[in-house]
Short mmCIF file of C-alpha atoms in Angstrom, two decimals:
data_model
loop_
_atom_site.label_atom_id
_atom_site.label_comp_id
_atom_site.label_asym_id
_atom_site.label_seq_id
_atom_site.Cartn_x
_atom_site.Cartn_y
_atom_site.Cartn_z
CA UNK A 1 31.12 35.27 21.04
CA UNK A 2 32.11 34.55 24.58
CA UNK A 3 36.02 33.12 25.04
CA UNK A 4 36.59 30.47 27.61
CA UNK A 5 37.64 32.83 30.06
CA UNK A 6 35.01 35.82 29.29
CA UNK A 7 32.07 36.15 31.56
CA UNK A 8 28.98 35.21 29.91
CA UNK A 9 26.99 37.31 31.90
CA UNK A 10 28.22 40.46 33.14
CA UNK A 11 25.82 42.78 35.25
CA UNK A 12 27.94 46.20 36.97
CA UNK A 13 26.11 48.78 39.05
CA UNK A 14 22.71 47.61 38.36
CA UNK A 15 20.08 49.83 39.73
CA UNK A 16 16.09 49.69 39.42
CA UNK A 17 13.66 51.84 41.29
CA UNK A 18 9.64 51.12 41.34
CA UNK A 19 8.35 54.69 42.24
CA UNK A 20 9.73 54.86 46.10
CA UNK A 21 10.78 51.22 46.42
CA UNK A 22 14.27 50.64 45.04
CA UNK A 23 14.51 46.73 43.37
CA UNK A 24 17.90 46.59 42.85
CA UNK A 25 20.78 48.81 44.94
CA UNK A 26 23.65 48.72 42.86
CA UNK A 27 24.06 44.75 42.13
CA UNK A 28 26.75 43.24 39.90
CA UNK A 29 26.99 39.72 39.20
CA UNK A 30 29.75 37.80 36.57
CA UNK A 31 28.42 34.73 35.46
CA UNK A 32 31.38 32.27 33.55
CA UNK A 33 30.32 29.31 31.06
CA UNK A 34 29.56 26.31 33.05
CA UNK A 35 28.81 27.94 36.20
CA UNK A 36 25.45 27.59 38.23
CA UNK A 37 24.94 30.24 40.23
CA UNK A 38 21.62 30.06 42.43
CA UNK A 39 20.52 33.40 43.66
CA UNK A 40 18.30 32.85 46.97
CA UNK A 41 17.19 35.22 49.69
CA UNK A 42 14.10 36.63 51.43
CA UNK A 43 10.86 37.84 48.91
CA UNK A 44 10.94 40.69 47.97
CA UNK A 45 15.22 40.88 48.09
CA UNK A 46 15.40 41.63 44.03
CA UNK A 47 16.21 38.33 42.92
CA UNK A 48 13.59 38.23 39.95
CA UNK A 49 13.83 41.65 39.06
CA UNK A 50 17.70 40.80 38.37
CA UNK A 51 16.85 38.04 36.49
CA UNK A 52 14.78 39.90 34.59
CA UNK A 53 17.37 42.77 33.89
CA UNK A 54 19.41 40.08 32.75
CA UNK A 55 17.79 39.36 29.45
CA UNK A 56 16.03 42.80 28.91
CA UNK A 57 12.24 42.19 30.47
CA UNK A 58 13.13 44.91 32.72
CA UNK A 59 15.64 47.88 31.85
CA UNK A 60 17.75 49.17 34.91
CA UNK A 61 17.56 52.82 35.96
CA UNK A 62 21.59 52.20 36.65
CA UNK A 63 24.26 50.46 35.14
CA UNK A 64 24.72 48.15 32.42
CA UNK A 65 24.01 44.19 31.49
CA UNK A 66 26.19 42.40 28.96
CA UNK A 67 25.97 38.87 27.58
CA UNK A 68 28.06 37.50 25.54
CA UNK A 69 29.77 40.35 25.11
CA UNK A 70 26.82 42.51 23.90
CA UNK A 71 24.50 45.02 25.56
CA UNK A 72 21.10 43.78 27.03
CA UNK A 73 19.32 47.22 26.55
CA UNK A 74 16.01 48.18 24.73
CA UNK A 75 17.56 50.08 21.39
CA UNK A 76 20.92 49.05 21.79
CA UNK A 77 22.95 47.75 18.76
CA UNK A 78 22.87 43.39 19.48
CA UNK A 79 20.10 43.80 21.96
CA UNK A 80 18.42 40.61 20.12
CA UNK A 81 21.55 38.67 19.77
CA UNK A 82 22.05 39.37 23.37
CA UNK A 83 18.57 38.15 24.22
CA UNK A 84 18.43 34.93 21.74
CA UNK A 85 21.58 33.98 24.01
CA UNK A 86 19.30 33.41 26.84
CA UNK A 87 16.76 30.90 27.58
CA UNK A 88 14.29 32.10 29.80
CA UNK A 89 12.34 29.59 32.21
CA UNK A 90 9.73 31.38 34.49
CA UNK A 91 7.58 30.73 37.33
CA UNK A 92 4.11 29.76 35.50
CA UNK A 93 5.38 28.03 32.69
CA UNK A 94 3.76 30.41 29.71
CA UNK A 95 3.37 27.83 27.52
CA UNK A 96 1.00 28.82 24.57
CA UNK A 97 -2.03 26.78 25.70
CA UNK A 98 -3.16 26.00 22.17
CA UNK A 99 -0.15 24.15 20.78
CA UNK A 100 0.99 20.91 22.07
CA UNK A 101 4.32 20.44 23.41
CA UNK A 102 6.21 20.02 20.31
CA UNK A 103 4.76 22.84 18.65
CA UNK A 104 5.72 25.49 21.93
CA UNK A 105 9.20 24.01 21.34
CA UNK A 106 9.31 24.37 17.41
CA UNK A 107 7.99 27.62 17.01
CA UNK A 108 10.86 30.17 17.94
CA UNK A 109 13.60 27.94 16.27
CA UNK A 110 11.17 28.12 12.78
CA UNK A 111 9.91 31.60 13.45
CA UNK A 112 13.14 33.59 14.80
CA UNK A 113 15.90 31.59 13.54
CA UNK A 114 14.32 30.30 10.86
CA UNK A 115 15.08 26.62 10.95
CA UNK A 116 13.48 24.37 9.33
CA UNK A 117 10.32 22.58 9.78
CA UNK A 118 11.80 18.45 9.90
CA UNK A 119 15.09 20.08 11.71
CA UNK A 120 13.09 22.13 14.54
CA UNK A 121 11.10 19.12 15.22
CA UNK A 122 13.87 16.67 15.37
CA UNK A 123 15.75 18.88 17.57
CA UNK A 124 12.39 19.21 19.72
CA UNK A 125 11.71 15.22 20.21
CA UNK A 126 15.41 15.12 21.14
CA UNK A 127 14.97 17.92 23.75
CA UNK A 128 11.63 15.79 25.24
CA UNK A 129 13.35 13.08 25.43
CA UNK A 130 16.25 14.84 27.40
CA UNK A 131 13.58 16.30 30.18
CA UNK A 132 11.75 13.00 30.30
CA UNK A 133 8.78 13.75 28.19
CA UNK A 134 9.27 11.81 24.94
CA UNK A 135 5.76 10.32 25.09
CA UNK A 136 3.79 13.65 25.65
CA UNK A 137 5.53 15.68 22.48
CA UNK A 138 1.26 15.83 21.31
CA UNK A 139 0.01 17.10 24.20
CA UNK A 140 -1.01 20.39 25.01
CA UNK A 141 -0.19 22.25 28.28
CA UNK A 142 -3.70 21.49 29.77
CA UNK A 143 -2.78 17.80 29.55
CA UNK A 144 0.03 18.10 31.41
CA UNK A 145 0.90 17.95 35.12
CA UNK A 146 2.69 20.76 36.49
CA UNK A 147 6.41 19.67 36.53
CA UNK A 148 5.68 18.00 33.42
CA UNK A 149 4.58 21.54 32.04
CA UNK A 150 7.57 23.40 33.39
CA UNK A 151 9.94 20.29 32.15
CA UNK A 152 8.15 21.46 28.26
CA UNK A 153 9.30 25.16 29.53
CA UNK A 154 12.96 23.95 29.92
CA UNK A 155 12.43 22.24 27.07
CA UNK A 156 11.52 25.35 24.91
CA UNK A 157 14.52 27.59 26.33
CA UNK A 158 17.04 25.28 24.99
CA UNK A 159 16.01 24.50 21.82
CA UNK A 160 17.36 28.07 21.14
CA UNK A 161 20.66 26.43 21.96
CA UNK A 162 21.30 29.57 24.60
CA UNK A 163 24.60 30.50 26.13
CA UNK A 164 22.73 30.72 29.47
CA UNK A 165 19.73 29.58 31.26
CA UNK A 166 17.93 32.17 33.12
CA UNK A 167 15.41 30.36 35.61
CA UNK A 168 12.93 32.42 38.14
CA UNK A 169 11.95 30.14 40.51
CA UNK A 170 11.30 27.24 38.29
CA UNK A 171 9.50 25.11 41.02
CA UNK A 172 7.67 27.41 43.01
CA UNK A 173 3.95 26.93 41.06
CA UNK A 174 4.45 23.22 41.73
CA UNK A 175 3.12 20.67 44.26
CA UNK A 176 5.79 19.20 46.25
CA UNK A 177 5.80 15.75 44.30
CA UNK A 178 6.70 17.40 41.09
CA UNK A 179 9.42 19.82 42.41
CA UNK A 180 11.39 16.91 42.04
CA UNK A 181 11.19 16.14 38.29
CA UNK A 182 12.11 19.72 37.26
CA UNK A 183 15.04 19.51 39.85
CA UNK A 184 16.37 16.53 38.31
CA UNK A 185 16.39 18.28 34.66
CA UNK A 186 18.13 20.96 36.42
CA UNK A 187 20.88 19.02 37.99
CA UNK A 188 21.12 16.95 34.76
CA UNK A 189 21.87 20.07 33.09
CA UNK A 190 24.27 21.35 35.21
CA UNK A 191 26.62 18.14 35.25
CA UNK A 192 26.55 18.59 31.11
CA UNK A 193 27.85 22.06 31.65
CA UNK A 194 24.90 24.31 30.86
CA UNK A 195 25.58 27.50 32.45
CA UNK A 196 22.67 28.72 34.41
CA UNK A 197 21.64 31.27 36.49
CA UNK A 198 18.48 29.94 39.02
CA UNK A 199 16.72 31.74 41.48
CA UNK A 200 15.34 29.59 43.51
CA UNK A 201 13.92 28.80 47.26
CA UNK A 202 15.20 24.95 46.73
CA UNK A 203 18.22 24.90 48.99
CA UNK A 204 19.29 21.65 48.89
CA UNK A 205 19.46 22.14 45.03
CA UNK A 206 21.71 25.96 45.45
CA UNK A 207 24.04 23.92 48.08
CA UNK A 208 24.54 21.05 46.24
CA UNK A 209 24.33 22.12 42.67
CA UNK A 210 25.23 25.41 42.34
CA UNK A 211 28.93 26.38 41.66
CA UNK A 212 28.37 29.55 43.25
CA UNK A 213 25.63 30.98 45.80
CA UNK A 214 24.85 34.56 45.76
CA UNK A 215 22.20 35.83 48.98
CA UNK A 216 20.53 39.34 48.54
CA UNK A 217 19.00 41.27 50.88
CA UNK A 218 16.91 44.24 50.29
CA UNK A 219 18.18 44.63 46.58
CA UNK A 220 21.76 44.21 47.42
CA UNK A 221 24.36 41.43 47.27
CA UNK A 222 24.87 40.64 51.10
CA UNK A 223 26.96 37.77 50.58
CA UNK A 224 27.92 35.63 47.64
CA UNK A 225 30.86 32.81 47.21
CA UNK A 226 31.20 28.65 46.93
CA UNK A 227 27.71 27.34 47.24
CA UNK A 228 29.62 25.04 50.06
CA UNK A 229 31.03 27.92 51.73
CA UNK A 230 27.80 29.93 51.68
CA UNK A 231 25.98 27.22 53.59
CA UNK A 232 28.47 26.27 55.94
CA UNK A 233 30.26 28.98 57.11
CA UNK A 234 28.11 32.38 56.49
CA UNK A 235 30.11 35.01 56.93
CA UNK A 236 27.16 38.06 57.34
CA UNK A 237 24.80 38.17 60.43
CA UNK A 238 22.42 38.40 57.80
CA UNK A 239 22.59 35.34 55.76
CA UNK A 240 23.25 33.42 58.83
CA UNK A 241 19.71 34.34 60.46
CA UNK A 242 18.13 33.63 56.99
CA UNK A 243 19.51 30.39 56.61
CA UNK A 244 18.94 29.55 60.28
CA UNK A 245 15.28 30.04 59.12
CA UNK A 246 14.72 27.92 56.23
CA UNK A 247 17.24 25.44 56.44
CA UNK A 248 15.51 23.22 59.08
CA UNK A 249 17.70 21.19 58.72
CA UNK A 250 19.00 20.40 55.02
CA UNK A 251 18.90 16.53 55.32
CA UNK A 252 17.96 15.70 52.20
CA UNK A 253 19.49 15.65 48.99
CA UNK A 254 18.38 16.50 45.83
CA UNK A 255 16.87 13.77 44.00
CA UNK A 256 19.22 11.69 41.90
#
């Protein structure tokens, strides 16, 4: 287990090549308990294939991924300690399609853990309620709206009670009025201290959410630091042209 100063996530040297196309050029990236670190940047920069490395889906060419103080790598001694301290939120939900929503949320708790039946589910209807969705715990994922089904997906990752929350781009399947129900659960999360790492093209939510913003370029860190500091005061010619681009302006807030 983590102390209260240990990083939770601690990623040195990462490297990760795709025949000629290198992914990731030599990336680290210390994650402490309670921070929210969004990682944003161009497509294609590396930012899901890090998230990735980060729990084991992908295994680095280079360099080495701990959490919690033990090795994310396929055959290494803890590798599925270090993985069942990650919840994992992705991009198009993969919710089973034939279970409702309590069952996707009760069946690694019963299955991996081993808890039991009445305690997985009363730990599900209390994670529902937490993400909004107390009155859809019997419906399955074709019943449900978009941000509704990705809210189920958050849902899912904690009931694994995780050390960190790994989210790759957790709004970008959804329509725009949606986007804002997921952000909410997100922003709700952080101010209870859940450490998370979010990629994420939302940057209202990485400016003023995030404890920490962190740009790549290219499959490098160009430029990382206070989420504030990041947005107002760029430092690289780099991040400064890419926010210049998408910012347009930033006058709204995240929804409260």
């Amino acid at each position: 287990m983590t102390t209260s100063n240990a990083p939770i996530v601690d990623a040195r040297g990462l490297v990760k090549r795709w025949g000629a196309v290198t992914a990731l050029d030599g990336v680290d990236l210390v994650v402490r308990p309670g921070e929210v670190v969004c990682v944003v940047g161009p497509s294609g920069s590396g930012k899901s294939t890090l998230l990735r490395c980060l729990n084991g889906l992908e295994v680095p060419d280079e360099g080495e991924v701990t959490v919690a103080g033990a090795v994310v790598r396929t055959g290494a001694p803890g590798i599925d300690a270090a993985r069942a301290r990650t919840g994992m939120v992705f991009q198009s939900f993969h919710l089973f399609p034939h279970l409702t929503a309590l069952e996707n949320l009760t069946l690694a708790p019963r299955l991996v853990r081993g808890v039991p039946g009445d305690a997985a589910r009363a730990r599900a209807h209390g994670l529902l309620d937490r993400v909004g969705l107390a009155d859809r715990a019997g419906a399955r994922p074709d019943q449900l709206s978009g941000g509704q089904k990705q809210r189920v997906a958050i849902a899912r990752a904690l009931a694994m009670d995780p050390e960190v929350l790994l989210c790759d781009e957790p709004t970008s399947a959804l329509d725009p009025e949606t986007v804002g129900e997921v952000l909410t659960v997100l922003r709700d999360l952080a101010r209870d201290g859940m450490t998370m790492v979010v990629v994420t093209h939302e940057m209202g939510f990485a400016r003023d959410v995030s404890s920490r913003t962190v740009f790549m370029d290219a499959g490098r860190v160009i430029e990382e630091g206070r989420s504030t500091d990041v947005f107002s005061a760029p430092r690289s010619p780099r991040l400064r042209d890419f926010l210049a681009r998408v910012l347009r302006p930033l006058d709204t807030e995240v929804p409260r």
